[in-house]
Amino acid sequence: GAGVSQSPSNKVTEKGKDVELRCDPISGHTALYWYRQRLGQGLEFLIYFQGNSAPDKSGLPSDRFSAERTGESVSTLTIQRTQQEDSAVYLCASVPYSGGETQYFGPGTRLLVL
Amino acid sequence: KNQVEQSPQSLIILEGKNCTLQCNYTVSPFSNLRWYKQDTGRGPVSLTIMTFSENTKSNGRYTATLDADTKQSSLHITASQLSDSASYICVVRVYNDYKLSFGAGTTVTVRA
């Protein structure tokens, strides 16, 4: 079946602009994570969604970052007033159920802020 | 603070040779450790997962070991192939927590 998909695959934007990144999880997966991957660094947790529960937003680096997910479907990560330090790969992963061990990652969105 | 340290940062090996990657962690309480392979431009894909009681786990030419007492793990690649060129990421889960701790990865380049 289809895996996790993300769009766009690449995004170049100017400092100060808003960007919206999209994640389509595997159908039926209840949990969804967003991560940021900076060059040469480990994946950094941003936000976690589990079903209809309140999301864990503890990893969002500033109030310029927000994410939404409706039920167990598509999620969007929005970065407002982008800064150059926001340049990174943003990865989305879905999990079959709460507490499930294997995270299935999308290919990521490469964001470059000029 | 839960940390995962990987070494080396990168390595280059000739096709057909073996190599070993290291992972040290301070995550506690420990639940499991997973190795992921991340090809360039792709998301990470799970290779192996080991719990506290497991010392070794194989997946084809990939063999992972775990010493939970010293909090060390290794990933051994046997008879490397060009397709093994990728970043290998060590990931540790804290017990009863959905968050993971990621290492920065080791970039492996296999040359013909």
PDB file of C-alpha atoms in Angstrom:
ATOM      1  CA  GLY A   1       0.000   0.000   0.000  1.00  0.00           C
ATOM      2  CA  ALA A   2       0.929   3.661  -0.176  1.00  0.00           C
ATOM      3  CA  GLY A   3       3.386   4.987   2.361  1.00  0.00           C
ATOM      4  CA  VAL A   4       3.539   8.339   4.072  1.00  0.00           C
ATOM      5  CA  SER A   5       3.673  11.186   1.595  1.00  0.00           C
ATOM      6  CA  GLN A   6       4.725  14.772   2.113  1.00  0.00           C
ATOM      7  CA  SER A   7       4.418  17.862   0.007  1.00  0.00           C
ATOM      8  CA  PRO A   8       6.061  19.867  -1.272  1.00  0.00           C
ATOM      9  CA  SER A   9       9.278  17.881  -1.520  1.00  0.00           C
ATOM     10  CA  ASN A  10      11.265  21.111  -1.677  1.00  0.00           C
ATOM     11  CA  LYS A  11      10.364  24.641  -0.708  1.00  0.00           C
ATOM     12  CA  VAL A  12      12.417  27.802  -1.132  1.00  0.00           C
ATOM     13  CA  THR A  13      11.009  30.891   0.494  1.00  0.00           C
ATOM     14  CA  GLU A  14      12.047  34.356   1.488  1.00  0.00           C
ATOM     15  CA  LYS A  15      12.602  35.336   5.078  1.00  0.00           C
ATOM     16  CA  GLY A  16       9.397  36.591   6.627  1.00  0.00           C
ATOM     17  CA  LYS A  17       7.049  34.563   4.449  1.00  0.00           C
ATOM     18  CA  ASP A  18       4.688  31.901   5.770  1.00  0.00           C
ATOM     19  CA  VAL A  19       4.962  28.284   4.616  1.00  0.00           C
ATOM     20  CA  GLU A  20       2.641  25.313   4.941  1.00  0.00           C
ATOM     21  CA  LEU A  21       3.899  21.752   4.829  1.00  0.00           C
ATOM     22  CA  ARG A  22       1.601  18.808   4.312  1.00  0.00           C
ATOM     23  CA  CYS A  23       1.721  15.206   5.498  1.00  0.00           C
ATOM     24  CA  ASP A  24      -0.520  12.386   4.307  1.00  0.00           C
ATOM     25  CA  PRO A  25      -0.132   9.480   6.748  1.00  0.00           C
ATOM     26  CA  ILE A  26      -0.754   5.836   6.013  1.00  0.00           C
ATOM     27  CA  SER A  27      -4.486   5.180   6.082  1.00  0.00           C
ATOM     28  CA  GLY A  28      -5.619   3.890   9.453  1.00  0.00           C
ATOM     29  CA  HIS A  29      -2.567   5.083  11.373  1.00  0.00           C
ATOM     30  CA  THR A  30      -3.758   6.826  14.484  1.00  0.00           C
ATOM     31  CA  ALA A  31      -0.597   8.576  15.604  1.00  0.00           C
ATOM     32  CA  LEU A  32       1.448  11.146  13.721  1.00  0.00           C
ATOM     33  CA  TYR A  33       4.712  12.910  14.497  1.00  0.00           C
ATOM     34  CA  TRP A  34       6.463  15.908  13.006  1.00  0.00           C
ATOM     35  CA  TYR A  35      10.246  16.197  13.246  1.00  0.00           C
ATOM     36  CA  ARG A  36      12.846  18.708  12.146  1.00  0.00           C
ATOM     37  CA  GLN A  37      16.190  17.476  10.832  1.00  0.00           C
ATOM     38  CA  ARG A  38      18.964  20.015  10.610  1.00  0.00           C
ATOM     39  CA  LEU A  39      22.127  19.186   8.726  1.00  0.00           C
ATOM     40  CA  GLY A  40      24.402  17.008  10.819  1.00  0.00           C
ATOM     41  CA  GLN A  41      21.955  16.796  13.709  1.00  0.00           C
ATOM     42  CA  GLY A  42      19.530  14.204  15.000  1.00  0.00           C
ATOM     43  CA  LEU A  43      15.812  14.389  14.404  1.00  0.00           C
ATOM     44  CA  GLU A  44      14.186  16.939  16.672  1.00  0.00           C
ATOM     45  CA  PHE A  45      10.671  16.222  17.931  1.00  0.00           C
ATOM     46  CA  LEU A  46       8.172  18.945  17.113  1.00  0.00           C
ATOM     47  CA  ILE A  47       4.634  17.708  17.727  1.00  0.00           C
ATOM     48  CA  TYR A  48       2.665  14.489  18.289  1.00  0.00           C
ATOM     49  CA  PHE A  49      -0.944  13.734  17.378  1.00  0.00           C
ATOM     50  CA  GLN A  50      -2.833  10.706  18.674  1.00  0.00           C
ATOM     51  CA  GLY A  51      -6.351  10.234  17.415  1.00  0.00           C
ATOM     52  CA  ASN A  52      -8.643  12.945  18.710  1.00  0.00           C
ATOM     53  CA  SER A  53      -6.593  13.614  21.835  1.00  0.00           C
ATOM     54  CA  ALA A  54      -5.001  16.986  22.444  1.00  0.00           C
ATOM     55  CA  PRO A  55      -1.655  17.084  20.609  1.00  0.00           C
ATOM     56  CA  ASP A  56       1.672  17.237  22.397  1.00  0.00           C
ATOM     57  CA  LYS A  57       3.122  20.516  21.143  1.00  0.00           C
ATOM     58  CA  SER A  58       6.036  20.590  23.560  1.00  0.00           C
ATOM     59  CA  GLY A  59       8.645  20.378  20.796  1.00  0.00           C
ATOM     60  CA  LEU A  60       7.526  23.379  18.777  1.00  0.00           C
ATOM     61  CA  PRO A  61      10.454  25.835  18.939  1.00  0.00           C
ATOM     62  CA  SER A  62       8.422  29.033  18.897  1.00  0.00           C
ATOM     63  CA  ASP A  63       4.916  30.387  18.484  1.00  0.00           C
ATOM     64  CA  ARG A  64       5.653  30.841  14.801  1.00  0.00           C
ATOM     65  CA  PHE A  65       5.200  27.095  14.445  1.00  0.00           C
ATOM     66  CA  SER A  66       1.799  25.436  14.504  1.00  0.00           C
ATOM     67  CA  ALA A  67       0.308  22.187  13.284  1.00  0.00           C
ATOM     68  CA  GLU A  68      -3.131  20.803  12.706  1.00  0.00           C
ATOM     69  CA  ARG A  69      -4.576  17.391  12.110  1.00  0.00           C
ATOM     70  CA  THR A  70      -8.193  16.501  11.612  1.00  0.00           C
ATOM     71  CA  GLY A  71      -8.949  13.105  13.107  1.00  0.00           C
ATOM     72  CA  GLU A  72      -6.617  10.506  11.648  1.00  0.00           C
ATOM     73  CA  SER A  73      -6.102  12.203   8.322  1.00  0.00           C
ATOM     74  CA  VAL A  74      -3.864  14.805   6.768  1.00  0.00           C
ATOM     75  CA  SER A  75      -1.693  17.044   8.913  1.00  0.00           C
ATOM     76  CA  THR A  76      -0.256  20.440   8.084  1.00  0.00           C
ATOM     77  CA  LEU A  77       2.701  22.155   9.711  1.00  0.00           C
ATOM     78  CA  THR A  78       2.700  25.922   9.337  1.00  0.00           C
ATOM     79  CA  ILE A  79       5.673  28.185   9.913  1.00  0.00           C
ATOM     80  CA  GLN A  80       4.877  31.871  10.056  1.00  0.00           C
ATOM     81  CA  ARG A  81       7.338  34.662   9.383  1.00  0.00           C
ATOM     82  CA  THR A  82      10.060  32.197   8.426  1.00  0.00           C
ATOM     83  CA  GLN A  83      13.628  32.775   9.561  1.00  0.00           C
ATOM     84  CA  GLN A  84      16.848  31.465   8.045  1.00  0.00           C
ATOM     85  CA  GLU A  85      17.314  29.143  11.030  1.00  0.00           C
ATOM     86  CA  ASP A  86      14.081  27.399  10.024  1.00  0.00           C
ATOM     87  CA  SER A  87      15.922  25.920   7.036  1.00  0.00           C
ATOM     88  CA  ALA A  88      15.865  22.155   7.535  1.00  0.00           C
ATOM     89  CA  VAL A  89      14.198  18.959   6.436  1.00  0.00           C
ATOM     90  CA  TYR A  90      10.789  18.488   8.027  1.00  0.00           C
ATOM     91  CA  LEU A  91       9.818  14.855   8.405  1.00  0.00           C
ATOM     92  CA  CYS A  92       6.465  13.369   9.193  1.00  0.00           C
ATOM     93  CA  ALA A  93       5.958   9.865  10.585  1.00  0.00           C
ATOM     94  CA  SER A  94       2.817   7.863  11.250  1.00  0.00           C
ATOM     95  CA  VAL A  95       2.277   4.963  13.622  1.00  0.00           C
ATOM     96  CA  PRO A  96      -0.410   2.295  13.411  1.00  0.00           C
ATOM     97  CA  TYR A  97      -1.676   2.816  16.952  1.00  0.00           C
ATOM     98  CA  SER A  98      -0.831   4.489  20.216  1.00  0.00           C
ATOM     99  CA  GLY A  99       2.246   2.828  21.648  1.00  0.00           C
ATOM    100  CA  GLY A 100       3.036   1.157  18.348  1.00  0.00           C
ATOM    101  CA  GLU A 101       6.755   0.780  17.940  1.00  0.00           C
ATOM    102  CA  THR A 102       7.456   1.351  14.278  1.00  0.00           C
ATOM    103  CA  GLN A 103       7.312   4.847  12.867  1.00  0.00           C
ATOM    104  CA  TYR A 104       6.793   5.051   9.134  1.00  0.00           C
ATOM    105  CA  PHE A 105       8.465   8.140   7.761  1.00  0.00           C
ATOM    106  CA  GLY A 106       7.642  10.255   4.782  1.00  0.00           C
ATOM    107  CA  PRO A 107      10.392  11.507   2.447  1.00  0.00           C
ATOM    108  CA  GLY A 108      10.422  14.920   4.083  1.00  0.00           C
ATOM    109  CA  THR A 109      10.104  18.498   2.906  1.00  0.00           C
ATOM    110  CA  ARG A 110      13.358  20.368   2.394  1.00  0.00           C
ATOM    111  CA  LEU A 111      12.825  23.961   3.405  1.00  0.00           C
ATOM    112  CA  LEU A 112      15.289  26.673   2.497  1.00  0.00           C
ATOM    113  CA  VAL A 113      14.721  30.169   3.807  1.00  0.00           C
ATOM    114  CA  LEU A 114      16.709  32.816   1.975  1.00  0.00           C
TER     115      LEU A 114
ATOM    116  CA  LYS B   1      18.944  14.718  29.576  1.00  0.00           C
ATOM    117  CA  ASN B   2      18.429  11.734  27.303  1.00  0.00           C
ATOM    118  CA  GLN B   3      21.190  11.649  24.743  1.00  0.00           C
ATOM    119  CA  VAL B   4      22.262   9.404  21.909  1.00  0.00           C
ATOM    120  CA  GLU B   5      25.797   9.716  20.562  1.00  0.00           C
ATOM    121  CA  GLN B   6      26.949   8.035  17.366  1.00  0.00           C
ATOM    122  CA  SER B   7      30.390   7.451  15.951  1.00  0.00           C
ATOM    123  CA  PRO B   8      32.005   7.865  13.601  1.00  0.00           C
ATOM    124  CA  GLN B   9      30.238  10.837  12.057  1.00  0.00           C
ATOM    125  CA  SER B  10      31.054   9.467   8.622  1.00  0.00           C
ATOM    126  CA  LEU B  11      33.076   6.747   6.987  1.00  0.00           C
ATOM    127  CA  ILE B  12      34.072   5.550   3.540  1.00  0.00           C
ATOM    128  CA  ILE B  13      34.520   1.880   2.748  1.00  0.00           C
ATOM    129  CA  LEU B  14      35.196  -0.172  -0.346  1.00  0.00           C
ATOM    130  CA  GLU B  15      32.493  -2.369  -1.757  1.00  0.00           C
ATOM    131  CA  GLY B  16      32.608  -5.832  -0.234  1.00  0.00           C
ATOM    132  CA  LYS B  17      34.244  -4.709   3.003  1.00  0.00           C
ATOM    133  CA  ASN B  18      32.682  -4.774   6.468  1.00  0.00           C
ATOM    134  CA  CYS B  19      32.151  -1.875   8.851  1.00  0.00           C
ATOM    135  CA  THR B  20      30.834  -1.248  12.346  1.00  0.00           C
ATOM    136  CA  LEU B  21      28.955   1.788  13.600  1.00  0.00           C
ATOM    137  CA  GLN B  22      28.702   2.723  17.260  1.00  0.00           C
ATOM    138  CA  CYS B  23      25.923   4.155  19.391  1.00  0.00           C
ATOM    139  CA  ASN B  24      26.157   5.189  23.046  1.00  0.00           C
ATOM    140  CA  TYR B  25      23.133   6.409  24.932  1.00  0.00           C
ATOM    141  CA  THR B  26      22.171   7.809  28.298  1.00  0.00           C
ATOM    142  CA  VAL B  27      18.433   7.315  27.872  1.00  0.00           C
ATOM    143  CA  SER B  28      16.719   6.060  31.004  1.00  0.00           C
ATOM    144  CA  PRO B  29      14.601   4.153  31.711  1.00  0.00           C
ATOM    145  CA  PHE B  30      15.365   2.195  28.606  1.00  0.00           C
ATOM    146  CA  SER B  31      12.662   0.563  26.524  1.00  0.00           C
ATOM    147  CA  ASN B  32      14.212  -0.330  23.189  1.00  0.00           C
ATOM    148  CA  LEU B  33      16.811   0.669  20.633  1.00  0.00           C
ATOM    149  CA  ARG B  34      16.276   0.809  16.921  1.00  0.00           C
ATOM    150  CA  TRP B  35      18.588   1.353  13.969  1.00  0.00           C
ATOM    151  CA  TYR B  36      17.217   3.226  10.988  1.00  0.00           C
ATOM    152  CA  LYS B  37      18.648   3.587   7.491  1.00  0.00           C
ATOM    153  CA  GLN B  38      18.083   6.895   5.739  1.00  0.00           C
ATOM    154  CA  ASP B  39      18.875   7.088   2.047  1.00  0.00           C
ATOM    155  CA  THR B  40      19.596  10.528   0.630  1.00  0.00           C
ATOM    156  CA  GLY B  41      16.354  12.395   0.070  1.00  0.00           C
ATOM    157  CA  ARG B  42      14.259   9.759   1.791  1.00  0.00           C
ATOM    158  CA  GLY B  43      12.766   9.228   5.209  1.00  0.00           C
ATOM    159  CA  PRO B  44      14.356   6.801   7.694  1.00  0.00           C
ATOM    160  CA  VAL B  45      13.442   3.127   7.423  1.00  0.00           C
ATOM    161  CA  SER B  46      13.690   0.751  10.371  1.00  0.00           C
ATOM    162  CA  LEU B  47      16.379  -1.948  10.158  1.00  0.00           C
ATOM    163  CA  THR B  48      16.308  -3.584  13.589  1.00  0.00           C
ATOM    164  CA  ILE B  49      14.778  -3.167  17.017  1.00  0.00           C
ATOM    165  CA  MET B  50      16.115  -4.584  20.275  1.00  0.00           C
ATOM    166  CA  THR B  51      14.686  -4.616  23.756  1.00  0.00           C
ATOM    167  CA  PHE B  52      16.561  -4.836  27.047  1.00  0.00           C
ATOM    168  CA  SER B  53      16.816  -8.615  26.944  1.00  0.00           C
ATOM    169  CA  GLU B  54      18.143  -8.888  23.400  1.00  0.00           C
ATOM    170  CA  ASN B  55      21.864  -8.884  22.665  1.00  0.00           C
ATOM    171  CA  THR B  56      21.837  -9.198  18.908  1.00  0.00           C
ATOM    172  CA  LYS B  57      19.445  -8.882  16.007  1.00  0.00           C
ATOM    173  CA  SER B  58      20.096  -9.446  12.319  1.00  0.00           C
ATOM    174  CA  ASN B  59      18.429  -8.210   9.172  1.00  0.00           C
ATOM    175  CA  GLY B  60      20.203  -9.634   6.161  1.00  0.00           C
ATOM    176  CA  ARG B  61      23.714  -8.223   6.066  1.00  0.00           C
ATOM    177  CA  TYR B  62      22.954  -5.900   8.982  1.00  0.00           C
ATOM    178  CA  THR B  63      23.629  -7.127  12.518  1.00  0.00           C
ATOM    179  CA  ALA B  64      22.912  -4.997  15.551  1.00  0.00           C
ATOM    180  CA  THR B  65      24.207  -5.660  19.042  1.00  0.00           C
ATOM    181  CA  LEU B  66      23.108  -4.219  22.356  1.00  0.00           C
ATOM    182  CA  ASP B  67      24.804  -4.066  25.735  1.00  0.00           C
ATOM    183  CA  ALA B  68      22.179  -2.586  28.024  1.00  0.00           C
ATOM    184  CA  ASP B  69      24.575  -2.571  30.982  1.00  0.00           C
ATOM    185  CA  THR B  70      27.087  -0.276  29.287  1.00  0.00           C
ATOM    186  CA  LYS B  71      24.372   1.416  27.204  1.00  0.00           C
ATOM    187  CA  GLN B  72      26.114   0.727  23.949  1.00  0.00           C
ATOM    188  CA  SER B  73      24.953  -0.603  20.622  1.00  0.00           C
ATOM    189  CA  SER B  74      26.660  -1.326  17.343  1.00  0.00           C
ATOM    190  CA  LEU B  75      25.520  -1.930  13.802  1.00  0.00           C
ATOM    191  CA  HIS B  76      27.697  -4.189  11.687  1.00  0.00           C
ATOM    192  CA  ILE B  77      27.392  -4.177   7.909  1.00  0.00           C
ATOM    193  CA  THR B  78      28.800  -7.268   6.231  1.00  0.00           C
ATOM    194  CA  ALA B  79      30.021  -7.423   2.637  1.00  0.00           C
ATOM    195  CA  SER B  80      28.966  -3.867   1.915  1.00  0.00           C
ATOM    196  CA  GLN B  81      27.194  -2.958  -1.296  1.00  0.00           C
ATOM    197  CA  LEU B  82      26.861   0.364  -3.074  1.00  0.00           C
ATOM    198  CA  SER B  83      23.234   0.485  -1.951  1.00  0.00           C
ATOM    199  CA  ASP B  84      24.391   0.573   1.665  1.00  0.00           C
ATOM    200  CA  SER B  85      25.496   4.172   1.135  1.00  0.00           C
ATOM    201  CA  ALA B  86      23.200   6.045   3.497  1.00  0.00           C
ATOM    202  CA  SER B  87      22.924   7.605   6.915  1.00  0.00           C
ATOM    203  CA  TYR B  88      22.392   5.164   9.784  1.00  0.00           C
ATOM    204  CA  ILE B  89      20.531   6.511  12.762  1.00  0.00           C
ATOM    205  CA  CYS B  90      20.397   5.069  16.272  1.00  0.00           C
ATOM    206  CA  VAL B  91      17.088   5.718  18.031  1.00  0.00           C
ATOM    207  CA  VAL B  92      16.284   4.984  21.666  1.00  0.00           C
ATOM    208  CA  ARG B  93      12.876   4.911  23.292  1.00  0.00           C
ATOM    209  CA  VAL B  94      12.263   5.771  26.916  1.00  0.00           C
ATOM    210  CA  TYR B  95      10.053   3.336  28.758  1.00  0.00           C
ATOM    211  CA  ASN B  96       6.375   4.203  28.571  1.00  0.00           C
ATOM    212  CA  ASP B  97       6.960   7.305  26.449  1.00  0.00           C
ATOM    213  CA  TYR B  98       5.983   7.916  22.859  1.00  0.00           C
ATOM    214  CA  LYS B  99       8.901  10.270  22.278  1.00  0.00           C
ATOM    215  CA  LEU B 100      12.163   8.994  20.841  1.00  0.00           C
ATOM    216  CA  SER B 101      15.759  10.129  21.217  1.00  0.00           C
ATOM    217  CA  PHE B 102      17.651  10.258  17.931  1.00  0.00           C
ATOM    218  CA  GLY B 103      21.361  10.154  17.280  1.00  0.00           C
ATOM    219  CA  ALA B 104      22.816  12.452  14.630  1.00  0.00           C
ATOM    220  CA  GLY B 105      23.601   9.492  12.414  1.00  0.00           C
ATOM    221  CA  THR B 106      26.661   8.003  10.733  1.00  0.00           C
ATOM    222  CA  THR B 107      26.997   8.654   7.025  1.00  0.00           C
ATOM    223  CA  VAL B 108      28.346   5.597   5.223  1.00  0.00           C
ATOM    224  CA  THR B 109      29.730   5.881   1.705  1.00  0.00           C
ATOM    225  CA  VAL B 110      30.476   2.662  -0.147  1.00  0.00           C
ATOM    226  CA  ARG B 111      32.806   3.019  -3.114  1.00  0.00           C
ATOM    227  CA  ALA B 112      33.342   0.567  -5.959  1.00  0.00           C
TER     228      ALA B 112
END
